[in-house]
PDB file of C-alpha atoms in Angstrom:
ATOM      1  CA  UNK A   1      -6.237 184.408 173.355  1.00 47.00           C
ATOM      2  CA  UNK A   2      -7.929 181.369 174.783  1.00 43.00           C
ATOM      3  CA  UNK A   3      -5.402 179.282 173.274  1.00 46.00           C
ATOM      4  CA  UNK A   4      -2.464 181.246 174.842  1.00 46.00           C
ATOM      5  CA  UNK A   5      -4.154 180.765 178.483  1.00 45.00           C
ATOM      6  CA  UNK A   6      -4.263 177.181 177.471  1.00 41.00           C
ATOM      7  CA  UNK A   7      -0.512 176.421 177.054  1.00 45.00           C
ATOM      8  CA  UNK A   8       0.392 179.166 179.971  1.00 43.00           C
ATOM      9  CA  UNK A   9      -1.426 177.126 182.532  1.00 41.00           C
ATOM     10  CA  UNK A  10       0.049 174.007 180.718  1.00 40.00           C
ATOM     11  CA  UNK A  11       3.494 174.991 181.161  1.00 47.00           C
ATOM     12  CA  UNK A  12       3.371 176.108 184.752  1.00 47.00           C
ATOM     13  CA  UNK A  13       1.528 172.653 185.232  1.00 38.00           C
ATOM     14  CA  UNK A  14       4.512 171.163 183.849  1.00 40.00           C
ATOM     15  CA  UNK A  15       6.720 173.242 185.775  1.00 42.00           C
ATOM     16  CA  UNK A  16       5.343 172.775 189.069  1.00 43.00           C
ATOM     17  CA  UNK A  17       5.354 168.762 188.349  1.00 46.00           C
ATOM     18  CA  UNK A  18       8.985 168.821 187.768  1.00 47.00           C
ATOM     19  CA  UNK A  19       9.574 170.800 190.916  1.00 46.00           C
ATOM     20  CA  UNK A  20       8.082 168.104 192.916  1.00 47.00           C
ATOM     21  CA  UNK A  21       8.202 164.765 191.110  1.00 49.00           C
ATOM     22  CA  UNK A  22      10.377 162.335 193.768  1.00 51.00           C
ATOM     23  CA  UNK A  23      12.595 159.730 191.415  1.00 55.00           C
ATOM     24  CA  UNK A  24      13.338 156.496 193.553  1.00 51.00           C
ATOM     25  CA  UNK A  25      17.096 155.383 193.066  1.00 57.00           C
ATOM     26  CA  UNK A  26      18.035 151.356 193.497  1.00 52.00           C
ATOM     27  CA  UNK A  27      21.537 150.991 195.103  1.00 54.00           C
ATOM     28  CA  UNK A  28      22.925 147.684 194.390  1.00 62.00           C
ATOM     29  CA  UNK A  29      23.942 145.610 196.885  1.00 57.00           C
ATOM     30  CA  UNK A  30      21.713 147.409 199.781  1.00 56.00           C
ATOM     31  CA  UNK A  31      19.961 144.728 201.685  1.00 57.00           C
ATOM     32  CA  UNK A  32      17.276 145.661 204.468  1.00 50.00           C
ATOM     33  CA  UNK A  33      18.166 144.977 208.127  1.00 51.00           C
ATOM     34  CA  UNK A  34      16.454 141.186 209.545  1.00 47.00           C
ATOM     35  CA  UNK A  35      13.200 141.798 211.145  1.00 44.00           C
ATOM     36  CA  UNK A  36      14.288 140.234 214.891  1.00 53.00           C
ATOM     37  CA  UNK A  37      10.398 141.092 216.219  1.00 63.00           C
ATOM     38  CA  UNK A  38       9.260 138.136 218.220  1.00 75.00           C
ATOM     39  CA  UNK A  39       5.490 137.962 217.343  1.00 85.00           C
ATOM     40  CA  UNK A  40       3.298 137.987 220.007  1.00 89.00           C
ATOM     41  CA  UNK A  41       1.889 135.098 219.502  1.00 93.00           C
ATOM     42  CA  UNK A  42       5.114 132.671 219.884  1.00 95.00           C
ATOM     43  CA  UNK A  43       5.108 133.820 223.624  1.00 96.00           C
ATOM     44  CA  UNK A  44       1.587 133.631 224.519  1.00 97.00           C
ATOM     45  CA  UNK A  45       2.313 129.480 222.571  1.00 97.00           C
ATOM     46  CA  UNK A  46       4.918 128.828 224.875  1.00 98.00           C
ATOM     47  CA  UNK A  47       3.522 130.249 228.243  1.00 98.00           C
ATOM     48  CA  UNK A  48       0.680 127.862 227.764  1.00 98.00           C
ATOM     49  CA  UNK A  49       2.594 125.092 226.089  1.00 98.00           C
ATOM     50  CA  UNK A  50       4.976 125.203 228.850  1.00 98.00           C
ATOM     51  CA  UNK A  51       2.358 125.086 231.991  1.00 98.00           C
ATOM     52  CA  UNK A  52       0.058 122.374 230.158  1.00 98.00           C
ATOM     53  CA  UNK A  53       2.937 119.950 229.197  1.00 97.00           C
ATOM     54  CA  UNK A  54       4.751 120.764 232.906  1.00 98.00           C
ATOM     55  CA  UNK A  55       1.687 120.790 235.041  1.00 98.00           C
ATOM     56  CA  UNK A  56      -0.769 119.588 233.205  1.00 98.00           C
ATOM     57  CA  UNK A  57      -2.914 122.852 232.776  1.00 98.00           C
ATOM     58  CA  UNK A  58      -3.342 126.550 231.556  1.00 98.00           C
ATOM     59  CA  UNK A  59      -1.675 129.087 233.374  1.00 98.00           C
ATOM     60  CA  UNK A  60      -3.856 131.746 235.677  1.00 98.00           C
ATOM     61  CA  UNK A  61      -3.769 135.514 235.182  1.00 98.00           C
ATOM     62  CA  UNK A  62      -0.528 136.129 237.698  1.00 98.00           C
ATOM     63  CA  UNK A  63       0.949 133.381 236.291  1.00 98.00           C
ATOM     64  CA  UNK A  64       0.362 134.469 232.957  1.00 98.00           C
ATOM     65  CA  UNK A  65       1.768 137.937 233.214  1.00 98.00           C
ATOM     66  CA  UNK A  66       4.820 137.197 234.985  1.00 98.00           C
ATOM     67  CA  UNK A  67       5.904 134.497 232.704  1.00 98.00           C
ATOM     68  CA  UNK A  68       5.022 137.512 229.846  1.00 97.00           C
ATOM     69  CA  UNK A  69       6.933 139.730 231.553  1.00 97.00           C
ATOM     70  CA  UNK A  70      10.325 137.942 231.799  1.00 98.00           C
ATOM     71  CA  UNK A  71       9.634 136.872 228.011  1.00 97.00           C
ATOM     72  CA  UNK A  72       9.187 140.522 226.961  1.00 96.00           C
ATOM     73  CA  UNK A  73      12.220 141.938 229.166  1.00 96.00           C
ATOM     74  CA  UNK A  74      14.542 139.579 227.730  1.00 96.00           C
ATOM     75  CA  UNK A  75      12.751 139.620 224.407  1.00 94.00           C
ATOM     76  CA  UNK A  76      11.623 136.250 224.189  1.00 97.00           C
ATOM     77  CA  UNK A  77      15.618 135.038 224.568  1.00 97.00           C
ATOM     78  CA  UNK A  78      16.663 131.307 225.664  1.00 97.00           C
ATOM     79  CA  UNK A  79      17.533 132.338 229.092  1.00 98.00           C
ATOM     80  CA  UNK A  80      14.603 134.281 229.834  1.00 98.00           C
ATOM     81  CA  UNK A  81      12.586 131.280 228.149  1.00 98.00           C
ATOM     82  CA  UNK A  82      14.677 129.077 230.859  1.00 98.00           C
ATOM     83  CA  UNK A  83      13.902 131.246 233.755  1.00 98.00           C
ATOM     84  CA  UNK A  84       9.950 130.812 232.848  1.00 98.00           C
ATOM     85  CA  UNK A  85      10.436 127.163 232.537  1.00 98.00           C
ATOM     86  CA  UNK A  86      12.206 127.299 236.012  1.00 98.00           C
ATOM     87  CA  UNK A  87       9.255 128.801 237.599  1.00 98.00           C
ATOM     88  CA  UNK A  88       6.914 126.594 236.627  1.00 98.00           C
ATOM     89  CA  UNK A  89       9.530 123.807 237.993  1.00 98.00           C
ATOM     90  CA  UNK A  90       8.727 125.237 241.683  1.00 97.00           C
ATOM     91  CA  UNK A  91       5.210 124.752 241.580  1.00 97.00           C
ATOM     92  CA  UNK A  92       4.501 121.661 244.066  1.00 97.00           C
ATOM     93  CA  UNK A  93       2.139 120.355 241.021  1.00 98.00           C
ATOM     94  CA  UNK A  94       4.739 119.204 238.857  1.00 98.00           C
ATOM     95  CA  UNK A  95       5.856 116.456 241.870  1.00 98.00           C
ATOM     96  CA  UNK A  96       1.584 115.665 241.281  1.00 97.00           C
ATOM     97  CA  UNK A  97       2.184 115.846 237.776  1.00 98.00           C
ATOM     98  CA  UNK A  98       5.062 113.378 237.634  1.00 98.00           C
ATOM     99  CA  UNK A  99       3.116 111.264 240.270  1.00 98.00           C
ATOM    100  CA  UNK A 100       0.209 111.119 237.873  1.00 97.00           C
ATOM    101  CA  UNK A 101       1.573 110.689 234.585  1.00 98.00           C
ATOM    102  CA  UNK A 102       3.667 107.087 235.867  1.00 98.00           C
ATOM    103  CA  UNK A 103       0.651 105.810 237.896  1.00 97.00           C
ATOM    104  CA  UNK A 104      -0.671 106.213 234.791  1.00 97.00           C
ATOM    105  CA  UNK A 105       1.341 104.791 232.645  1.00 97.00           C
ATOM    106  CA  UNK A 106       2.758 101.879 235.622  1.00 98.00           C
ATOM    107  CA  UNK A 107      -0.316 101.217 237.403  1.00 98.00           C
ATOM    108  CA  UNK A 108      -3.205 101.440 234.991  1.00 97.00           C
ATOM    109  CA  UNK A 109      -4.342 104.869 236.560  1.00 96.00           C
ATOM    110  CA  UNK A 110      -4.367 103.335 240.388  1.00 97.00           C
ATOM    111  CA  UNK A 111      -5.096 106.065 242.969  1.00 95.00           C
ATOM    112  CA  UNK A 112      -4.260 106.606 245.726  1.00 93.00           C
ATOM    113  CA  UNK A 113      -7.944 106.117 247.705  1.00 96.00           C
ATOM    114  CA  UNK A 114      -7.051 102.579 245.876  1.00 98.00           C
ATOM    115  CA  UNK A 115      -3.301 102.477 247.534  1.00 98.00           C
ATOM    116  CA  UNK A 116      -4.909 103.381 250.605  1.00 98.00           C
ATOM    117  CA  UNK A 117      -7.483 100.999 250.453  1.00 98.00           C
ATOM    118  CA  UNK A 118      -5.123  97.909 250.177  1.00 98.00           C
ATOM    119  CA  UNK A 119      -2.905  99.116 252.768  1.00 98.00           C
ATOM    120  CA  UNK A 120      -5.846  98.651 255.126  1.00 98.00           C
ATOM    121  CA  UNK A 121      -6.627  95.394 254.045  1.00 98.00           C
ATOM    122  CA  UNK A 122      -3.412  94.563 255.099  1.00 98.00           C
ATOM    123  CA  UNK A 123      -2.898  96.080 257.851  1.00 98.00           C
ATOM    124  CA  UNK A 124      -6.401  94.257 258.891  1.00 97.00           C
ATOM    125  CA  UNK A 125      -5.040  90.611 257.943  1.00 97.00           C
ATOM    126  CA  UNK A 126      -1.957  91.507 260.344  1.00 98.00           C
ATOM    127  CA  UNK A 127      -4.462  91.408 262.857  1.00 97.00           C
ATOM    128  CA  UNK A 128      -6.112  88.257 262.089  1.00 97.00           C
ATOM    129  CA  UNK A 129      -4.515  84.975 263.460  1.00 97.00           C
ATOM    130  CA  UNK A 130      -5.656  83.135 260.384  1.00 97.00           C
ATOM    131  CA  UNK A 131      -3.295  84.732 258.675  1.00 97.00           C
ATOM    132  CA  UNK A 132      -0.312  84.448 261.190  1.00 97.00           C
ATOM    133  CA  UNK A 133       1.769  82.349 258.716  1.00 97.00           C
ATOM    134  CA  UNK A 134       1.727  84.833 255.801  1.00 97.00           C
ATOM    135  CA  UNK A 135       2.598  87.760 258.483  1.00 97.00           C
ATOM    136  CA  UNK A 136       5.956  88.127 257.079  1.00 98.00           C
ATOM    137  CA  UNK A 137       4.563  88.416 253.516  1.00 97.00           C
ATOM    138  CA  UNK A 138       1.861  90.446 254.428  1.00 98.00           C
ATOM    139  CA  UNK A 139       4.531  92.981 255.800  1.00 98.00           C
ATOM    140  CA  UNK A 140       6.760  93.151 252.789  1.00 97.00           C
ATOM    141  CA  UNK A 141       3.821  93.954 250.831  1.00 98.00           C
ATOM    142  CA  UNK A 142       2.435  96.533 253.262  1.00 98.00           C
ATOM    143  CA  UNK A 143       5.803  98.371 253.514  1.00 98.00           C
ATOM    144  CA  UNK A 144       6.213  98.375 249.503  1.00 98.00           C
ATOM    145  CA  UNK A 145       2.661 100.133 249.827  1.00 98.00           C
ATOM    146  CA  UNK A 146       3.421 102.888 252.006  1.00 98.00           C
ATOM    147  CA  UNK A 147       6.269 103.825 250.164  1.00 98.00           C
ATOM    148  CA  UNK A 148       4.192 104.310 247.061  1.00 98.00           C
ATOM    149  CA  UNK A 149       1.529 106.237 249.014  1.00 98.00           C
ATOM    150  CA  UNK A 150       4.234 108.361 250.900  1.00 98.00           C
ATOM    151  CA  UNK A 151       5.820 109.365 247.055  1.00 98.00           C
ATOM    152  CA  UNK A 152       3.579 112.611 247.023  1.00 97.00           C
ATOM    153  CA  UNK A 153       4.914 113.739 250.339  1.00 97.00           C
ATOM    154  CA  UNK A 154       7.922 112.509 249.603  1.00 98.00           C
ATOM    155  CA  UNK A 155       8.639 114.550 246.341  1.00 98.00           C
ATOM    156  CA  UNK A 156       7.922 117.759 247.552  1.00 97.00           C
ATOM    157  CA  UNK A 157       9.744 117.558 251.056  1.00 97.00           C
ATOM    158  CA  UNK A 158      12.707 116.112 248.853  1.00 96.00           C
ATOM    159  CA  UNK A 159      13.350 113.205 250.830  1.00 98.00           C
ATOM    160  CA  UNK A 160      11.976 111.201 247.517  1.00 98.00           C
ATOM    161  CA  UNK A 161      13.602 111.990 244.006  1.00 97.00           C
ATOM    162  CA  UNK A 162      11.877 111.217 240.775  1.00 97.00           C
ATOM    163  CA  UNK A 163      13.981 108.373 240.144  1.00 97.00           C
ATOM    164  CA  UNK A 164      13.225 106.917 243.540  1.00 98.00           C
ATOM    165  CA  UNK A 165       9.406 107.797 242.769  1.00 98.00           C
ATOM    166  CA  UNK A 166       9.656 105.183 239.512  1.00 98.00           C
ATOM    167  CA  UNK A 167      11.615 102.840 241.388  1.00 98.00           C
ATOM    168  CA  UNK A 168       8.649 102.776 244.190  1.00 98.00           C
ATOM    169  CA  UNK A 169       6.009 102.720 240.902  1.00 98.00           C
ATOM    170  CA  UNK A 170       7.268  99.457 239.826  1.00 98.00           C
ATOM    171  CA  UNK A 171       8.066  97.611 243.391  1.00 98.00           C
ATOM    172  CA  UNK A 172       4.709  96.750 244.652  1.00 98.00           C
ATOM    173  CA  UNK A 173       1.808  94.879 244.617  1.00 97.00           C
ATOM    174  CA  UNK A 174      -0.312  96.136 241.942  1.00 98.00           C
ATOM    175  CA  UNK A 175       2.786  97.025 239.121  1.00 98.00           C
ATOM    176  CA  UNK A 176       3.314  92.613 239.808  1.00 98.00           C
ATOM    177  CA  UNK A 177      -0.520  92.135 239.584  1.00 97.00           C
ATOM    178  CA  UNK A 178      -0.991  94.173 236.216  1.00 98.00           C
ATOM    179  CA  UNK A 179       2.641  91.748 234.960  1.00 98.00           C
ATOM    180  CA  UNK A 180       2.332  88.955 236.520  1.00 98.00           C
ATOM    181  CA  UNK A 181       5.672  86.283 236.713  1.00 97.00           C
ATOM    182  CA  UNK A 182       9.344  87.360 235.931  1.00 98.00           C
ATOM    183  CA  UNK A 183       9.310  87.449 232.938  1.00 98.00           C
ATOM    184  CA  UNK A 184       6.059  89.840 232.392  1.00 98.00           C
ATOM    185  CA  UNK A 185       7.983  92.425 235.084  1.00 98.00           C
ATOM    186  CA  UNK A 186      10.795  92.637 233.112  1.00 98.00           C
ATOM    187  CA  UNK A 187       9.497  92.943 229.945  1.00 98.00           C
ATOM    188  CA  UNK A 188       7.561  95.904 231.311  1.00 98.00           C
ATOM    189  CA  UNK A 189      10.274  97.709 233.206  1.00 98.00           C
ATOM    190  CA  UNK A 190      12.197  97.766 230.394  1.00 98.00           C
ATOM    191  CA  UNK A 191       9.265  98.792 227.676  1.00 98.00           C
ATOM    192  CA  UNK A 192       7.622 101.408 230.450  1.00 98.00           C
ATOM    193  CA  UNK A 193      11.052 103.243 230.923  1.00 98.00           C
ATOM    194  CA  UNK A 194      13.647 102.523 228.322  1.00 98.00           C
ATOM    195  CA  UNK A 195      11.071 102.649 225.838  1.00 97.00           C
ATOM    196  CA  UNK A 196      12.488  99.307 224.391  1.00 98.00           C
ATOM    197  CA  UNK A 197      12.464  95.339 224.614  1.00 98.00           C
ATOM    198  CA  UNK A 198      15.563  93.758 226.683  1.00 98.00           C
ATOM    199  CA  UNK A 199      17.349  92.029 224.546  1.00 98.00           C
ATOM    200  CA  UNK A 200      17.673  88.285 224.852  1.00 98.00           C
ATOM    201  CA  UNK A 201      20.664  88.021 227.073  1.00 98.00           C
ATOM    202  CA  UNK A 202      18.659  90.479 228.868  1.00 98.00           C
ATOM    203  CA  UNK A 203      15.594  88.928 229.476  1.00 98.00           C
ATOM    204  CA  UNK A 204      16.705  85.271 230.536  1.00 98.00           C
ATOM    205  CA  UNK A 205      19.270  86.996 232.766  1.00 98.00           C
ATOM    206  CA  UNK A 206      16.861  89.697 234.244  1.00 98.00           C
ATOM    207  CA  UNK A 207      14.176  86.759 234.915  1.00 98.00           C
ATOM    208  CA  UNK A 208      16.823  84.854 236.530  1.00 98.00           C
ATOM    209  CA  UNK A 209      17.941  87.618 239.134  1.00 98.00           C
ATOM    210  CA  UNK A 210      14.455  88.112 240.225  1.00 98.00           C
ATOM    211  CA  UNK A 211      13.468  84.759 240.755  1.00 98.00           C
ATOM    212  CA  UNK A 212      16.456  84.729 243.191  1.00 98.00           C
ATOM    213  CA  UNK A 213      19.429  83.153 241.100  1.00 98.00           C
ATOM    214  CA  UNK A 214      22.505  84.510 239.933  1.00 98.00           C
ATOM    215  CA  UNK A 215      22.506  86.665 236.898  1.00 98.00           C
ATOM    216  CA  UNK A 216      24.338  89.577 234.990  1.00 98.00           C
ATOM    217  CA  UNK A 217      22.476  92.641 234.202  1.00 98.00           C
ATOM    218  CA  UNK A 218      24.248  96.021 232.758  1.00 98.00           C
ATOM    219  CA  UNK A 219      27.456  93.583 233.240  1.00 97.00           C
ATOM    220  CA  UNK A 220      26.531  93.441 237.322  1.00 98.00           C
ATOM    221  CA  UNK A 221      25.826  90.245 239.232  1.00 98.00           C
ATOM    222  CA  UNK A 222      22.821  90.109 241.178  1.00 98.00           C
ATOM    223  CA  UNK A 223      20.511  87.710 242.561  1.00 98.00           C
ATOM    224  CA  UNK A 224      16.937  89.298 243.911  1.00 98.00           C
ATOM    225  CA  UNK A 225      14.301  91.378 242.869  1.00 98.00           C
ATOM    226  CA  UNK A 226      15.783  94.573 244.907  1.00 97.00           C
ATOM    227  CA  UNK A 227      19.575  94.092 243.450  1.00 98.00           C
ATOM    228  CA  UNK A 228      17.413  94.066 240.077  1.00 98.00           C
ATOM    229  CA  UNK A 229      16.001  97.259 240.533  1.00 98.00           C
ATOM    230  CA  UNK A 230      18.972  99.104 241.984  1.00 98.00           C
ATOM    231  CA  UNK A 231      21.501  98.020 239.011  1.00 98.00           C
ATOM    232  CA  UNK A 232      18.497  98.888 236.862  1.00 98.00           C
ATOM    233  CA  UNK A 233      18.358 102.504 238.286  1.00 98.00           C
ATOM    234  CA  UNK A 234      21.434 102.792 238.420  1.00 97.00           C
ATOM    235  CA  UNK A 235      22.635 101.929 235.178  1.00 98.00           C
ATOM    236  CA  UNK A 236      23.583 104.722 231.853  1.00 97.00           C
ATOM    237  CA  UNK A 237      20.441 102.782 229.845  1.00 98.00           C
ATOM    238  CA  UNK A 238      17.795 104.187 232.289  1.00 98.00           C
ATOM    239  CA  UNK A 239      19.681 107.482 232.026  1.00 98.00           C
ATOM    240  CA  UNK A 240      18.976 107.092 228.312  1.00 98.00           C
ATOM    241  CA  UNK A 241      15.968 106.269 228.336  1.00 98.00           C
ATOM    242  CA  UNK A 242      14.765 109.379 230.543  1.00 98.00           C
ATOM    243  CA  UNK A 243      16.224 111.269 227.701  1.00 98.00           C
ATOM    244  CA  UNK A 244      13.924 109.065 224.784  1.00 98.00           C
ATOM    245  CA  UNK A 245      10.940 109.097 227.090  1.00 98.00           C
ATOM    246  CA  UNK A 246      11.232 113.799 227.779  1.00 98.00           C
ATOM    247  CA  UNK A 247      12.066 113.841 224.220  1.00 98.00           C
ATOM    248  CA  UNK A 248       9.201 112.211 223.059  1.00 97.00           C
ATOM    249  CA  UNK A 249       6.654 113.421 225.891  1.00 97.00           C
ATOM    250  CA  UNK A 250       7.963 117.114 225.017  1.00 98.00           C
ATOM    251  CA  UNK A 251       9.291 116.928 221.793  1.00 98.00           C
ATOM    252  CA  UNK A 252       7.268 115.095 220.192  1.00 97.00           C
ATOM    253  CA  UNK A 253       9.929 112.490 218.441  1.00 97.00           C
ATOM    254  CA  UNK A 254      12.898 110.887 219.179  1.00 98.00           C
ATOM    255  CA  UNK A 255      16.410 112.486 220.300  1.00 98.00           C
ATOM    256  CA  UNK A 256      19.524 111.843 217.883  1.00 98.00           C
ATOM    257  CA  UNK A 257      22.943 109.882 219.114  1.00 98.00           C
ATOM    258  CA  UNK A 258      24.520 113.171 219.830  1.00 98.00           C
ATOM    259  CA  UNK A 259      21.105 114.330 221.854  1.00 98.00           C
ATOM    260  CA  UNK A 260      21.129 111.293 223.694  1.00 98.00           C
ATOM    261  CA  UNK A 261      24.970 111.253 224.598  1.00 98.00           C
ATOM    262  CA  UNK A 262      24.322 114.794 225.727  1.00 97.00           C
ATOM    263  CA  UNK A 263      21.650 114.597 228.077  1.00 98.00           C
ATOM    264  CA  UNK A 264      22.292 110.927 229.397  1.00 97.00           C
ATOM    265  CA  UNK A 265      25.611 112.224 230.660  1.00 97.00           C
ATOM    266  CA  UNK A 266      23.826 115.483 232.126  1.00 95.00           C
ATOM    267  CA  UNK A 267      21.434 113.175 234.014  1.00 96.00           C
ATOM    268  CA  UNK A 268      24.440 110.341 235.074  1.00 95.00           C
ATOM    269  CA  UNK A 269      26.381 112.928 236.081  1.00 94.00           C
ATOM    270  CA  UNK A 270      24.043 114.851 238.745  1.00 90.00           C
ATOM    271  CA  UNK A 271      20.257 113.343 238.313  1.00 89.00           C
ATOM    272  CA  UNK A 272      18.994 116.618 238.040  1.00 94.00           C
ATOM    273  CA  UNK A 273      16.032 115.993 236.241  1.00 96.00           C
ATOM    274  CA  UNK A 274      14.587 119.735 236.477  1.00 97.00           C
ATOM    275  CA  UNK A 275      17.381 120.921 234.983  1.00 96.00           C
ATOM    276  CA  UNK A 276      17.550 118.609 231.925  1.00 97.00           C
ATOM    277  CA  UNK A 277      13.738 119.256 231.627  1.00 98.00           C
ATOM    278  CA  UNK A 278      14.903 123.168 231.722  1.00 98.00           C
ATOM    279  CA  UNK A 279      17.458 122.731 228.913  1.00 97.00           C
ATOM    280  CA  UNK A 280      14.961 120.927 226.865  1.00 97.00           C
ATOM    281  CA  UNK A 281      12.268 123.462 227.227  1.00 98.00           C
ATOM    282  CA  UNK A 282      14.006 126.340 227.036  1.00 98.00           C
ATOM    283  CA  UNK A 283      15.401 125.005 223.645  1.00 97.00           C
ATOM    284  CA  UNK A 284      14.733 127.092 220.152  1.00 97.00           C
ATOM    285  CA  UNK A 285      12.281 123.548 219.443  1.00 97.00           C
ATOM    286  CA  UNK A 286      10.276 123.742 222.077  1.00 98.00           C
ATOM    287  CA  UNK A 287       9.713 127.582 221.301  1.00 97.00           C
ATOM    288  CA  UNK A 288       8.627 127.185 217.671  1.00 95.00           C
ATOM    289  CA  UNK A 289      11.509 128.887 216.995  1.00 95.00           C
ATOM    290  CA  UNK A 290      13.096 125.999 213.990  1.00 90.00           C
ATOM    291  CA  UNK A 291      11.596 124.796 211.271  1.00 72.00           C
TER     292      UNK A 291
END
């Protein structure tokens, strides 16, 4: 009898597991949809990356929380990454940024309480007939001065462009001091911002125009420091090298032929430097978006 309980219960156990047992089929060739979730993570990166390689610091709550916002809205999209980068663009710190980072790099970190300083010195020699012969010097030197000090100012009233702001950083009396002679200033413009040596033909030529003789630069005949500077400016290699010296400030290495015929054209063809800084930041790179 005990025995016949036995198997009853071990048949309905039997039963009841074949009424519920689920059997998992394969179906070839079914693949499961991409995950396109943008980690959290990535955006909080590049809202800090973003404001400490643009300004030079962490963003602050507001800050913060827009920038999040646009990302999430968007979800974390190129434009919406471009839009953030274009906001911190605005900020009247990125001018002080820019300011900081060639005065720097140009002028061995001079401030301006030092630019102001020397401007008063010479402003005090103008006043002093013991100096009356150098007056004309004196006054070149002072005016190169207060351009440099007005470059702030300048930059965020937009009567100064960045370009103009490098030109200033390299015409005046401390950028000759720290390369002293010809040949030291153009050796330095050209490793400071085309992040090269001239060449030969270069060099001797370059010297020659700013010592006051005729020479050919960028296939242009000049003769003085100034016509120098402006072919200099002027000219597609400093467009070029603003793209090698973003890429490598922001990217961390240096752009490719294609990259560089790109962007050198972008920045010939309008100098918009926010918006070539824009396209670069707003890039899948930048985002930690590529391998």
């Amino acid at each position: 009898m005990i025995r016949k309980s036995i198997a009853l219960l071990f048949s309905g156990f039997l039963l009841i597991s074949s009424c519920t047992k689920n059997e998992v089929k394969t179906i070839e060739g079914n693949t499961p949809p991409p995950d396109n979730t943008i980690p959290s993570s990535l955006q909080v990166g590049f809202i800090n990356k973003a404001y400490i390689s643009i300004l030079g610091r962490e963003p602050d709550t507001d800050e913060y929380n827009s920038a999040k916002s646009v990302l999430d809205q968007a979800e974390f999209s190129e434009s919406s990454r471009k839009e953030v980068v274009n906001q911190i663009l605005t900020n009247d710190e990125f001018y002080d940024r820019e300011f900081e980072i060639y005065r720097n790099d140009l002028l061995n970190s001079t401030d301006t309480i030092q630019i102001t300083d020397l401007i008063n010195t010479f402003e005090f020699l103008l006043t002093s007939p013991a100096y009356e012969a150098q007056w004309p010097l004196i006054e070149v030197e002072l005016t190169r001065l207060q351009a440099l000090r007005d470059v702030p100012t300048g930059l965020k009233n937009g009567t100064v462009s960045l370009k103009e702001m490098q030109r200033r950083c390299i015409d005046n009396n401390f950028f000759d001091q720290i390369n002293m002679g010809s040949l030291n200033f153009v050796l330095a413009v050209f490793q400071h911002l085309l992040l090269r040596n001239p060449t030969e033909f270069e060099l001797s030529e370059g010297v020659k125009i700013v010592d006051g003789f005729n020479g050919i630069l960028f296939l242009q005949i000049a003769q003085s420091k100034i016509e120098f500077e402006n072919i200099f400016f002027n000219s597609d290699a400093y467009y070029e090298g603003q793209v090698k010296l973003n890429f490598y400030r922001f990217l961390l290495r240096m752009p490719n032929s294609e990259e560089t015929a790109y962007y050198t054209n972008m920045l010939k063809a309008n100098s918009d430097y926010k918006s070539f800084l824009a396209e670069i930041l707003s890039g899948d790179e930048y985002a930690g978006l590529t391998n």
